[in-house]
Amino acid sequence: MLSDKARPIVEATLPAIGENIQEIASRFYAHLFAAHPEFQDGIFNRGHQAEGSQPKALAGSVAMFATTLLADPPQLPERLLTRIAHKHASLGIRPDQYPIIWEHLSWAIGDVLGDVVTRGVTAAWEEVYWLMAYALIHQERGLYSARGVTAQRVWRQWWVAAKEKDTDDVVVFTMRRVDNRPVRASLPGQYVSVLATMPDGVRQPRQYSLIRADDGEHRYFAVKRVHGDGKPDGEVSSLLHDRIKVGDELTMSVPYGDVVLDDSGRPAVFASAGIGITPMAGMLSHLVAAGSRLSVTMLHADTDEQSFPLRRQIADDLAQLPGSSLSVWYERGAHSDLPVAGVHEGTMDLAQVTLPVGAVYYLCGPLPFLQAVRSALIDRGIAPADIQYEMFGPDLWQADWS
C-alpha cells in the first residue's frame, strides 16, 4: 500500500494527472520510442499507437491503479493486473524493462504538468508506479514458471501446415511444431501472440485466440482481415491473409490469457459478436475433446450467416454437448440454415432467450457489444463476478476493478 507520506500527495495530484493522463501517455510513448526504438520491434502494436488506443489504455490503467490504492481499505485491482500480466507474458516482457518505462513516464508527467511536479510529487508517483510494476513482475514471473519458460523463451517457430478460407474476411491457420519439443496444452479460451515481420523489417505482435483443443503437435487460430474504413487496413492481418503461405514459418508464443473456462461444472453462456466467436470456439472444442456433458448456451450476433466465422465447427461441437443450444442475431434478416434454437433480426437482445440459472457468462466482441450485453446481464441480476469478457486490442473498457 502507499506510504503515509505519498498518500496525500497522490490524492491531491490525482485529479490533475487524471485530467491530463492521455496526453501524458502520448508524450511518454513518443519519448520512449525516440530513446529506445527497439521497443517498437516485437512489443508494441503500432496500429494501436497510431489510432491512440494504446496510450488511452495505459492512461486508464495507471489512473485506475492509483484510484484503487487510495481506496479504504486499500486493495489492488487484481482483474486489471492479471489481464495486463497475461498480455505481457505473451510478449516476453522482462523485469529490466520496467525501469526504462518509469524513466520516460516520469519525464512525460513533468513535461505535461510543469511546475506542479515537484520532487515530492515525482517521488509519490514513483511509489505508485513501482507498486504496480512489482505486482505485474510477480505475476509475470509466475506465468513464465507455470509454462516452463523464461521471458526470453516464450517464442517458438511453427510451420503453417494449412491455411483455409472460412468466410470472405476470415482465414483459419493450422500451425505445426517445427521441432520435437513438447507442446504444452492451452487452457480453454487462451490466446497466442504471433510475431510477424513486416516489409520494413519491424516485427509486429498480434494476439489470436486458439479455436481448437491442442493435439500435442498443432495449434489453430483464425485471423479476420481488418478493414480500415477510411484508415489504413490492418497491416498484420493483411500480411497473414495475402502473403503467408502453407510451408512458411511464423513465430508464436506459448498460450496465455486470463479468460478461461470455469471448471466448476456450472452452466456456461457464451455471448459473442463477429470474430469474438474465436475464444468461444476454443472453449467448445476443449469441452468436446474432454467428453464433457456441460450444458452450453451459445448466443452470437453477426452481419449475416455467411459472415459468421467458424459456424460449422460451432454447430458440430454444440451437437456433441447434450442440452446445448445456439441462438443467433443477424443484421440482414432472420434466416439460418444452422440447427439453431432461435434466429432473430437485429442486434442481440437477451430478452429473447431463456438464460440458465446459476450460469457463468463469457463475452467477446466489439466494445459497444460488450457494454450492452454486460449491462443487460447486470440488469437481470447477474453478479459481475460471474461475467468474464475478452477484448481484442487494448482494454479501453476496464469494467472489472477487482
GROMACS .gro file of C-alpha atoms in nm:
model
  402
    1MET     CA    1   0.000   0.000   0.000
    2LEU     CA    2   0.102   0.363  -0.033
    3SER     CA    3   0.318   0.516   0.238
    4ASP     CA    4   0.172   0.779   0.469
    5LYS     CA    5   0.395   1.037   0.302
    6ALA     CA    6   0.289   0.953  -0.054
    7ARG     CA    7  -0.084   0.904   0.002
    8PRO     CA    8  -0.188   1.271   0.048
    9ILE     CA    9   0.033   1.380  -0.242
   10VAL     CA   10  -0.116   1.122  -0.478
   11GLU     CA   11  -0.465   1.211  -0.358
   12ALA     CA   12  -0.402   1.582  -0.419
   13THR     CA   13  -0.244   1.539  -0.762
   14LEU     CA   14  -0.459   1.255  -0.900
   15PRO     CA   15  -0.725   1.492  -1.044
   16ALA     CA   16  -0.463   1.690  -1.240
   17ILE     CA   17  -0.284   1.379  -1.359
   18GLY     CA   18  -0.614   1.207  -1.436
   19GLU     CA   19  -0.733   1.505  -1.639
   20ASN     CA   20  -0.413   1.505  -1.847
   21ILE     CA   21  -0.318   1.140  -1.838
   22GLN     CA   22  -0.395   1.063  -2.202
   23GLU     CA   23  -0.166   1.347  -2.312
   24ILE     CA   24   0.093   1.221  -2.063
   25ALA     CA   25   0.068   0.873  -2.215
   26SER     CA   26   0.101   1.005  -2.570
   27ARG     CA   27   0.415   1.203  -2.489
   28PHE     CA   28   0.552   0.908  -2.294
   29TYR     CA   29   0.537   0.678  -2.595
   30ALA     CA   30   0.693   0.936  -2.828
   31HIS     CA   31   0.977   0.998  -2.581
   32LEU     CA   32   1.028   0.626  -2.516
   33PHE     CA   33   1.046   0.531  -2.883
   34ALA     CA   34   1.285   0.817  -2.963
   35ALA     CA   35   1.528   0.694  -2.697
   36HIS     CA   36   1.462   0.321  -2.736
   37PRO     CA   37   1.344   0.238  -3.089
   38GLU     CA   38   1.390  -0.130  -3.006
   39PHE     CA   39   1.066  -0.113  -2.804
   40GLN     CA   40   0.878  -0.073  -3.133
   41ASP     CA   41   1.012  -0.407  -3.255
   42GLY     CA   42   0.815  -0.702  -3.125
   43ILE     CA   43   0.646  -0.538  -2.825
   44PHE     CA   44   0.407  -0.256  -2.910
   45ASN     CA   45   0.131  -0.268  -3.171
   46ARG     CA   46   0.198   0.036  -3.388
   47GLY     CA   47  -0.155   0.027  -3.525
   48HIS     CA   48  -0.289   0.089  -3.174
   49GLN     CA   49  -0.028   0.359  -3.129
   50ALA     CA   50  -0.142   0.536  -3.445
   51GLU     CA   51  -0.510   0.528  -3.356
   52GLY     CA   52  -0.446   0.636  -2.996
   53SER     CA   53  -0.597   0.332  -2.825
   54GLN     CA   54  -0.268   0.216  -2.669
   55PRO     CA   55  -0.200   0.549  -2.488
   56LYS     CA   56  -0.562   0.558  -2.374
   57ALA     CA   57  -0.533   0.206  -2.232
   58LEU     CA   58  -0.210   0.288  -2.046
   59ALA     CA   59  -0.364   0.607  -1.910
   60GLY     CA   60  -0.675   0.428  -1.786
   61SER     CA   61  -0.473   0.151  -1.623
   62VAL     CA   62  -0.248   0.388  -1.427
   63ALA     CA   63  -0.542   0.607  -1.319
   64MET     CA   64  -0.742   0.303  -1.210
   65PHE     CA   65  -0.449   0.161  -1.015
   66ALA     CA   66  -0.384   0.490  -0.833
   67THR     CA   67  -0.754   0.536  -0.756
   68THR     CA   68  -0.773   0.186  -0.611
   69LEU     CA   69  -0.466   0.244  -0.395
   70LEU     CA   70  -0.643   0.541  -0.236
   71ALA     CA   71  -0.950   0.335  -0.151
   72ASP     CA   72  -1.025   0.244   0.211
   73PRO     CA   73  -0.950  -0.034   0.280
   74PRO     CA   74  -0.677  -0.037   0.014
   75GLN     CA   75  -0.685  -0.318  -0.240
   76LEU     CA   76  -0.521  -0.391  -0.571
   77PRO     CA   77  -0.731  -0.414  -0.891
   78GLU     CA   78  -0.649  -0.781  -0.936
   79ARG     CA   79  -0.852  -0.839  -1.254
   80LEU     CA   80  -0.681  -0.547  -1.424
   81LEU     CA   81  -0.335  -0.663  -1.317
   82THR     CA   82  -0.400  -1.022  -1.424
   83ARG     CA   83  -0.522  -0.911  -1.767
   84ILE     CA   84  -0.210  -0.698  -1.821
   85ALA     CA   85   0.026  -0.965  -1.685
   86HIS     CA   86  -0.103  -1.229  -1.927
   87LYS     CA   87  -0.061  -0.990  -2.221
   88HIS     CA   88   0.290  -0.901  -2.103
   89ALA     CA   89   0.384  -1.267  -2.061
   90SER     CA   90   0.268  -1.344  -2.416
   91LEU     CA   91   0.512  -1.077  -2.537
   92GLY     CA   92   0.808  -1.184  -2.323
   93ILE     CA   93   0.819  -0.865  -2.113
   94ARG     CA   94   1.120  -0.865  -1.875
   95PRO     CA   95   1.173  -0.706  -1.530
   96ASP     CA   96   1.466  -0.499  -1.657
   97GLN     CA   97   1.233  -0.313  -1.896
   98TYR     CA   98   1.025  -0.160  -1.615
   99PRO     CA   99   1.286   0.100  -1.502
  100ILE     CA  100   1.308   0.226  -1.861
  101ILE     CA  101   0.930   0.269  -1.872
  102TRP     CA  102   0.932   0.468  -1.545
  103GLU     CA  103   1.212   0.693  -1.667
  104HIS     CA  104   1.008   0.805  -1.966
  105LEU     CA  105   0.670   0.808  -1.790
  106SER     CA  106   0.803   1.037  -1.514
  107TRP     CA  107   0.950   1.263  -1.782
  108ALA     CA  108   0.611   1.283  -1.954
  109ILE     CA  109   0.430   1.371  -1.629
  110GLY     CA  110   0.670   1.658  -1.570
  111ASP     CA  111   0.656   1.770  -1.932
  112VAL     CA  112   0.275   1.796  -1.929
  113LEU     CA  113   0.217   1.934  -1.578
  114GLY     CA  114   0.525   2.157  -1.549
  115ASP     CA  115   0.596   2.324  -1.214
  116VAL     CA  116   0.320   2.128  -1.041
  117VAL     CA  117   0.552   1.828  -1.046
  118THR     CA  118   0.787   1.888  -0.755
  119ARG     CA  119   1.043   1.638  -0.631
  120GLY     CA  120   0.789   1.519  -0.374
  121VAL     CA  121   0.520   1.466  -0.640
  122THR     CA  122   0.762   1.266  -0.854
  123ALA     CA  123   0.860   1.051  -0.556
  124ALA     CA  124   0.495   0.982  -0.467
  125TRP     CA  125   0.403   0.875  -0.820
  126GLU     CA  126   0.720   0.670  -0.845
  127GLU     CA  127   0.584   0.479  -0.547
  128VAL     CA  128   0.254   0.422  -0.732
  129TYR     CA  129   0.437   0.305  -1.041
  130TRP     CA  130   0.657   0.056  -0.859
  131LEU     CA  131   0.368  -0.086  -0.660
  132MET     CA  132   0.201  -0.160  -0.993
  133ALA     CA  133   0.522  -0.273  -1.160
  134TYR     CA  134   0.622  -0.516  -0.886
  135ALA     CA  135   0.270  -0.661  -0.877
  136LEU     CA  136   0.296  -0.725  -1.252
  137ILE     CA  137   0.652  -0.859  -1.234
  138HIS     CA  138   0.546  -1.103  -0.963
  139GLN     CA  139   0.250  -1.229  -1.170
  140GLU     CA  140   0.455  -1.249  -1.488
  141ARG     CA  141   0.727  -1.449  -1.312
  142GLY     CA  142   0.461  -1.699  -1.204
  143LEU     CA  143   0.313  -1.717  -1.555
  144TYR     CA  144   0.653  -1.790  -1.709
  145SER     CA  145   0.725  -2.052  -1.447
  146ALA     CA  146   0.390  -2.223  -1.499
  147ARG     CA  147   0.469  -2.261  -1.870
  148GLY     CA  148   0.825  -2.375  -1.804
  149VAL     CA  149   0.976  -2.083  -1.996
  150THR     CA  150   1.162  -1.761  -1.932
  151ALA     CA  151   1.074  -1.422  -2.075
  152GLN     CA  152   1.334  -1.482  -2.346
  153ARG     CA  153   1.188  -1.824  -2.437
  154VAL     CA  154   0.817  -1.756  -2.481
  155TRP     CA  155   0.867  -1.756  -2.859
  156ARG     CA  156   0.891  -2.062  -3.082
  157GLN     CA  157   0.891  -2.127  -3.456
  158TRP     CA  158   0.594  -2.304  -3.618
  159TRP     CA  159   0.516  -2.422  -3.972
  160VAL     CA  160   0.197  -2.316  -4.146
  161ALA     CA  161   0.053  -2.665  -4.206
  162ALA     CA  162  -0.277  -2.545  -4.354
  163LYS     CA  163  -0.449  -2.218  -4.439
  164GLU     CA  164  -0.821  -2.231  -4.512
  165LYS     CA  165  -1.068  -1.960  -4.603
  166ASP     CA  166  -1.360  -1.970  -4.359
  167THR     CA  167  -1.555  -1.658  -4.460
  168ASP     CA  168  -1.480  -1.373  -4.703
  169ASP     CA  169  -1.279  -1.199  -4.429
  170VAL     CA  170  -1.160  -1.486  -4.205
  171VAL     CA  171  -0.879  -1.735  -4.263
  172VAL     CA  172  -0.804  -2.031  -4.033
  173PHE     CA  173  -0.439  -2.126  -3.975
  174THR     CA  174  -0.325  -2.472  -3.868
  175MET     CA  175   0.025  -2.448  -3.719
  176ARG     CA  176   0.255  -2.748  -3.674
  177ARG     CA  177   0.555  -2.758  -3.444
  178VAL     CA  178   0.895  -2.735  -3.612
  179ASP     CA  179   1.096  -2.927  -3.351
  180ASN     CA  180   1.031  -3.220  -3.121
  181ARG     CA  181   0.991  -3.019  -2.802
  182PRO     CA  182   0.659  -3.099  -2.629
  183VAL     CA  183   0.367  -2.865  -2.690
  184ARG     CA  184   0.212  -2.769  -2.358
  185ALA     CA  185  -0.167  -2.772  -2.362
  186SER     CA  186  -0.350  -2.442  -2.365
  187LEU     CA  187  -0.639  -2.366  -2.132
  188PRO     CA  188  -0.984  -2.328  -2.294
  189GLY     CA  189  -1.017  -1.966  -2.411
  190GLN     CA  190  -0.650  -1.868  -2.420
  191TYR     CA  191  -0.463  -1.692  -2.699
  192VAL     CA  192  -0.116  -1.687  -2.853
  193SER     CA  193   0.087  -1.393  -2.974
  194VAL     CA  194   0.201  -1.414  -3.335
  195LEU     CA  195   0.514  -1.217  -3.422
  196ALA     CA  196   0.502  -1.112  -3.789
  197THR     CA  197   0.793  -0.949  -3.971
  198MET     CA  198   0.661  -0.656  -4.174
  199PRO     CA  199   0.804  -0.540  -4.511
  200ASP     CA  200   1.009  -0.269  -4.334
  201GLY     CA  201   1.171  -0.534  -4.112
  202VAL     CA  202   0.989  -0.437  -3.791
  203ARG     CA  203   0.827  -0.728  -3.607
  204GLN     CA  204   0.468  -0.668  -3.504
  205PRO     CA  205   0.287  -0.881  -3.241
  206ARG     CA  206  -0.082  -0.966  -3.253
  207GLN     CA  207  -0.287  -1.190  -3.024
  208TYR     CA  208  -0.516  -1.461  -3.167
  209SER     CA  209  -0.744  -1.690  -2.968
  210LEU     CA  210  -0.688  -2.063  -3.009
  211ILE     CA  211  -1.000  -2.205  -3.174
  212ARG     CA  212  -0.948  -2.578  -3.120
  213ALA     CA  213  -0.818  -2.805  -2.847
  214ASP     CA  214  -0.449  -2.893  -2.871
  215ASP     CA  215  -0.340  -3.233  -3.003
  216GLY     CA  216   0.022  -3.214  -2.889
  217GLU     CA  217   0.152  -3.113  -3.232
  218HIS     CA  218  -0.073  -2.840  -3.375
  219ARG     CA  219  -0.230  -2.512  -3.275
  220TYR     CA  220  -0.519  -2.343  -3.456
  221PHE     CA  221  -0.619  -1.978  -3.481
  222ALA     CA  222  -0.837  -1.760  -3.706
  223VAL     CA  223  -0.748  -1.419  -3.849
  224LYS     CA  224  -1.005  -1.163  -3.960
  225ARG     CA  225  -0.887  -0.912  -4.218
  226VAL     CA  226  -0.902  -0.566  -4.059
  227HIS     CA  227  -1.053  -0.312  -4.298
  228GLY     CA  228  -0.951   0.046  -4.227
  229ASP     CA  229  -1.283   0.208  -4.332
  230GLY     CA  230  -1.105   0.522  -4.445
  231LYS     CA  231  -0.790   0.448  -4.244
  232PRO     CA  232  -0.508   0.207  -4.335
  233ASP     CA  233  -0.606  -0.160  -4.332
  234GLY     CA  234  -0.464  -0.381  -4.058
  235GLU     CA  235  -0.104  -0.445  -4.155
  236VAL     CA  236  -0.061  -0.780  -3.980
  237SER     CA  237  -0.398  -0.925  -4.078
  238SER     CA  238  -0.336  -0.819  -4.441
  239LEU     CA  239   0.008  -0.983  -4.437
  240LEU     CA  240  -0.127  -1.307  -4.291
  241HIS     CA  241  -0.413  -1.316  -4.544
  242ASP     CA  242  -0.218  -1.215  -4.855
  243ARG     CA  243   0.147  -1.318  -4.815
  244ILE     CA  244   0.184  -1.603  -4.564
  245LYS     CA  245   0.157  -1.942  -4.737
  246VAL     CA  246   0.147  -2.308  -4.638
  247GLY     CA  247   0.504  -2.412  -4.558
  248ASP     CA  248   0.607  -2.070  -4.426
  249GLU     CA  249   0.731  -2.025  -4.071
  250LEU     CA  250   0.572  -1.800  -3.811
  251THR     CA  251   0.696  -1.706  -3.464
  252MET     CA  252   0.436  -1.781  -3.198
  253SER     CA  253   0.427  -1.750  -2.819
  254VAL     CA  254   0.316  -2.006  -2.567
  255PRO     CA  255  -0.054  -1.963  -2.475
  256TYR     CA  256  -0.170  -1.707  -2.222
  257GLY     CA  257  -0.496  -1.535  -2.129
  258ASP     CA  258  -0.694  -1.496  -1.808
  259VAL     CA  259  -1.043  -1.555  -1.952
  260VAL     CA  260  -1.064  -1.933  -1.936
  261LEU     CA  261  -1.349  -2.176  -1.896
  262ASP     CA  262  -1.464  -2.229  -1.539
  263ASP     CA  263  -1.423  -2.594  -1.433
  264SER     CA  264  -1.685  -2.593  -1.156
  265GLY     CA  265  -1.948  -2.763  -1.372
  266ARG     CA  266  -2.184  -2.463  -1.372
  267PRO     CA  267  -2.380  -2.400  -1.695
  268ALA     CA  268  -2.196  -2.176  -1.940
  269VAL     CA  269  -2.337  -1.896  -2.154
  270PHE     CA  270  -2.119  -1.773  -2.442
  271ALA     CA  271  -2.218  -1.439  -2.595
  272SER     CA  272  -2.014  -1.319  -2.893
  273ALA     CA  273  -2.024  -1.092  -3.196
  274GLY     CA  274  -1.824  -1.125  -3.516
  275ILE     CA  275  -1.471  -1.257  -3.474
  276GLY     CA  276  -1.537  -1.257  -3.098
  277ILE     CA  277  -1.655  -1.613  -3.155
  278THR     CA  278  -1.295  -1.740  -3.155
  279PRO     CA  279  -1.232  -1.789  -2.780
  280MET     CA  280  -1.578  -1.947  -2.754
  281ALA     CA  281  -1.485  -2.191  -3.032
  282GLY     CA  282  -1.175  -2.286  -2.837
  283MET     CA  283  -1.376  -2.347  -2.520
  284LEU     CA  284  -1.633  -2.562  -2.705
  285SER     CA  285  -1.358  -2.765  -2.872
  286HIS     CA  286  -1.193  -2.835  -2.535
  287LEU     CA  287  -1.526  -2.948  -2.390
  288VAL     CA  288  -1.587  -3.190  -2.677
  289ALA     CA  289  -1.230  -3.326  -2.664
  290ALA     CA  290  -1.272  -3.390  -2.290
  291GLY     CA  291  -1.605  -3.571  -2.339
  292SER     CA  292  -1.780  -3.311  -2.126
  293ARG     CA  293  -2.154  -3.317  -2.053
  294LEU     CA  294  -2.164  -2.945  -1.972
  295SER     CA  295  -2.468  -2.756  -2.098
  296VAL     CA  296  -2.370  -2.455  -2.310
  297THR     CA  297  -2.598  -2.173  -2.427
  298MET     CA  298  -2.432  -2.010  -2.730
  299LEU     CA  299  -2.551  -1.662  -2.833
  300HIS     CA  300  -2.395  -1.499  -3.141
  301ALA     CA  301  -2.453  -1.176  -3.333
  302ASP     CA  302  -2.325  -1.106  -3.684
  303THR     CA  303  -2.397  -0.926  -4.009
  304ASP     CA  304  -2.550  -1.237  -4.166
  305GLU     CA  305  -2.495  -1.612  -4.164
  306GLN     CA  306  -2.225  -1.602  -4.434
  307SER     CA  307  -2.025  -1.364  -4.214
  308PHE     CA  308  -2.049  -1.591  -3.905
  309PRO     CA  309  -1.692  -1.728  -3.854
  310LEU     CA  310  -1.641  -2.096  -3.766
  311ARG     CA  311  -2.017  -2.155  -3.777
  312ARG     CA  312  -1.993  -2.519  -3.888
  313GLN     CA  313  -1.735  -2.602  -3.622
  314ILE     CA  314  -1.952  -2.433  -3.360
  315ALA     CA  315  -2.268  -2.618  -3.468
  316ASP     CA  316  -2.090  -2.955  -3.482
  317ASP     CA  317  -1.936  -2.911  -3.136
  318LEU     CA  318  -2.263  -2.796  -2.978
  319ALA     CA  319  -2.433  -3.107  -3.119
  320GLN     CA  320  -2.196  -3.319  -2.910
  321LEU     CA  321  -2.279  -3.137  -2.585
  322PRO     CA  322  -2.617  -3.257  -2.454
  323GLY     CA  323  -2.869  -2.985  -2.373
  324SER     CA  324  -2.670  -2.715  -2.552
  325SER     CA  325  -2.820  -2.462  -2.792
  326LEU     CA  326  -2.732  -2.187  -3.039
  327SER     CA  327  -2.927  -1.864  -3.088
  328VAL     CA  328  -2.823  -1.607  -3.348
  329TRP     CA  329  -2.895  -1.243  -3.433
  330TYR     CA  330  -2.830  -1.115  -3.786
  331GLU     CA  331  -2.842  -0.755  -3.903
  332ARG     CA  332  -2.952  -0.860  -4.253
  333GLY     CA  333  -3.253  -1.075  -4.182
  334ALA     CA  334  -3.368  -1.358  -3.959
  335HIS     CA  335  -3.270  -1.661  -4.167
  336SER     CA  336  -3.043  -1.951  -4.077
  337ASP     CA  337  -2.952  -2.290  -4.222
  338LEU     CA  338  -2.782  -2.389  -3.896
  339PRO     CA  339  -2.951  -2.604  -3.630
  340VAL     CA  340  -3.041  -2.306  -3.413
  341ALA     CA  341  -3.278  -2.268  -3.119
  342GLY     CA  342  -3.367  -1.918  -3.239
  343VAL     CA  343  -3.280  -1.677  -3.519
  344HIS     CA  344  -3.352  -1.307  -3.476
  345GLU     CA  345  -3.309  -0.994  -3.683
  346GLY     CA  346  -3.110  -0.701  -3.544
  347THR     CA  347  -2.871  -0.675  -3.252
  348MET     CA  348  -2.852  -0.921  -2.965
  349ASP     CA  349  -3.144  -0.891  -2.724
  350LEU     CA  350  -3.120  -1.113  -2.415
  351ALA     CA  351  -3.492  -1.069  -2.351
  352GLN     CA  352  -3.550  -1.303  -2.647
  353VAL     CA  353  -3.379  -1.602  -2.484
  354THR     CA  354  -3.408  -1.801  -2.163
  355LEU     CA  355  -3.087  -1.797  -1.963
  356PRO     CA  356  -2.993  -2.092  -1.737
  357VAL     CA  357  -2.992  -2.049  -1.361
  358GLY     CA  358  -2.652  -2.027  -1.192
  359ALA     CA  359  -2.455  -1.985  -1.514
  360VAL     CA  360  -2.113  -1.836  -1.577
  361TYR     CA  361  -2.106  -1.586  -1.867
  362TYR     CA  362  -1.829  -1.532  -2.122
  363LEU     CA  363  -1.843  -1.231  -2.356
  364CYS     CA  364  -1.628  -1.137  -2.655
  365GLY     CA  365  -1.682  -0.883  -2.929
  366PRO     CA  366  -1.658  -0.511  -3.010
  367LEU     CA  367  -1.666  -0.263  -2.723
  368PRO     CA  368  -2.030  -0.143  -2.774
  369PHE     CA  369  -2.143  -0.507  -2.782
  370LEU     CA  370  -1.958  -0.588  -2.459
  371GLN     CA  371  -2.100  -0.284  -2.281
  372ALA     CA  372  -2.457  -0.354  -2.393
  373VAL     CA  373  -2.458  -0.725  -2.309
  374ARG     CA  374  -2.283  -0.683  -1.976
  375SER     CA  375  -2.524  -0.406  -1.873
  376ALA     CA  376  -2.822  -0.620  -1.974
  377LEU     CA  377  -2.693  -0.913  -1.768
  378ILE     CA  378  -2.637  -0.697  -1.461
  379ASP     CA  379  -2.987  -0.550  -1.503
  380ARG     CA  380  -3.116  -0.909  -1.491
  381GLY     CA  381  -2.942  -0.965  -1.159
  382ILE     CA  382  -2.631  -1.149  -1.279
  383ALA     CA  383  -2.340  -1.087  -1.043
  384PRO     CA  384  -2.046  -0.903  -1.207
  385ALA     CA  385  -1.815  -1.175  -1.074
  386ASP     CA  386  -2.000  -1.426  -1.295
  387ILE     CA  387  -1.931  -1.226  -1.613
  388GLN     CA  388  -1.595  -1.260  -1.786
  389TYR     CA  389  -1.506  -1.072  -2.101
  390GLU     CA  390  -1.229  -1.081  -2.358
  391MET     CA  391  -1.125  -0.782  -2.569
  392PHE     CA  392  -0.906  -0.784  -2.877
  393GLY     CA  393  -0.661  -0.496  -2.854
  394PRO     CA  394  -0.604  -0.253  -2.566
  395ASP     CA  395  -0.869  -0.277  -2.296
  396LEU     CA  396  -1.040   0.063  -2.310
  397TRP     CA  397  -1.339  -0.054  -2.108
  398GLN     CA  398  -1.180  -0.187  -1.788
  399ALA     CA  399  -1.510  -0.285  -1.632
  400ASP     CA  400  -1.355  -0.506  -1.367
  401TRP     CA  401  -1.200  -0.313  -1.080
  402SER     CA  402  -1.123  -0.608  -0.854
   0.00000   0.00000   0.00000
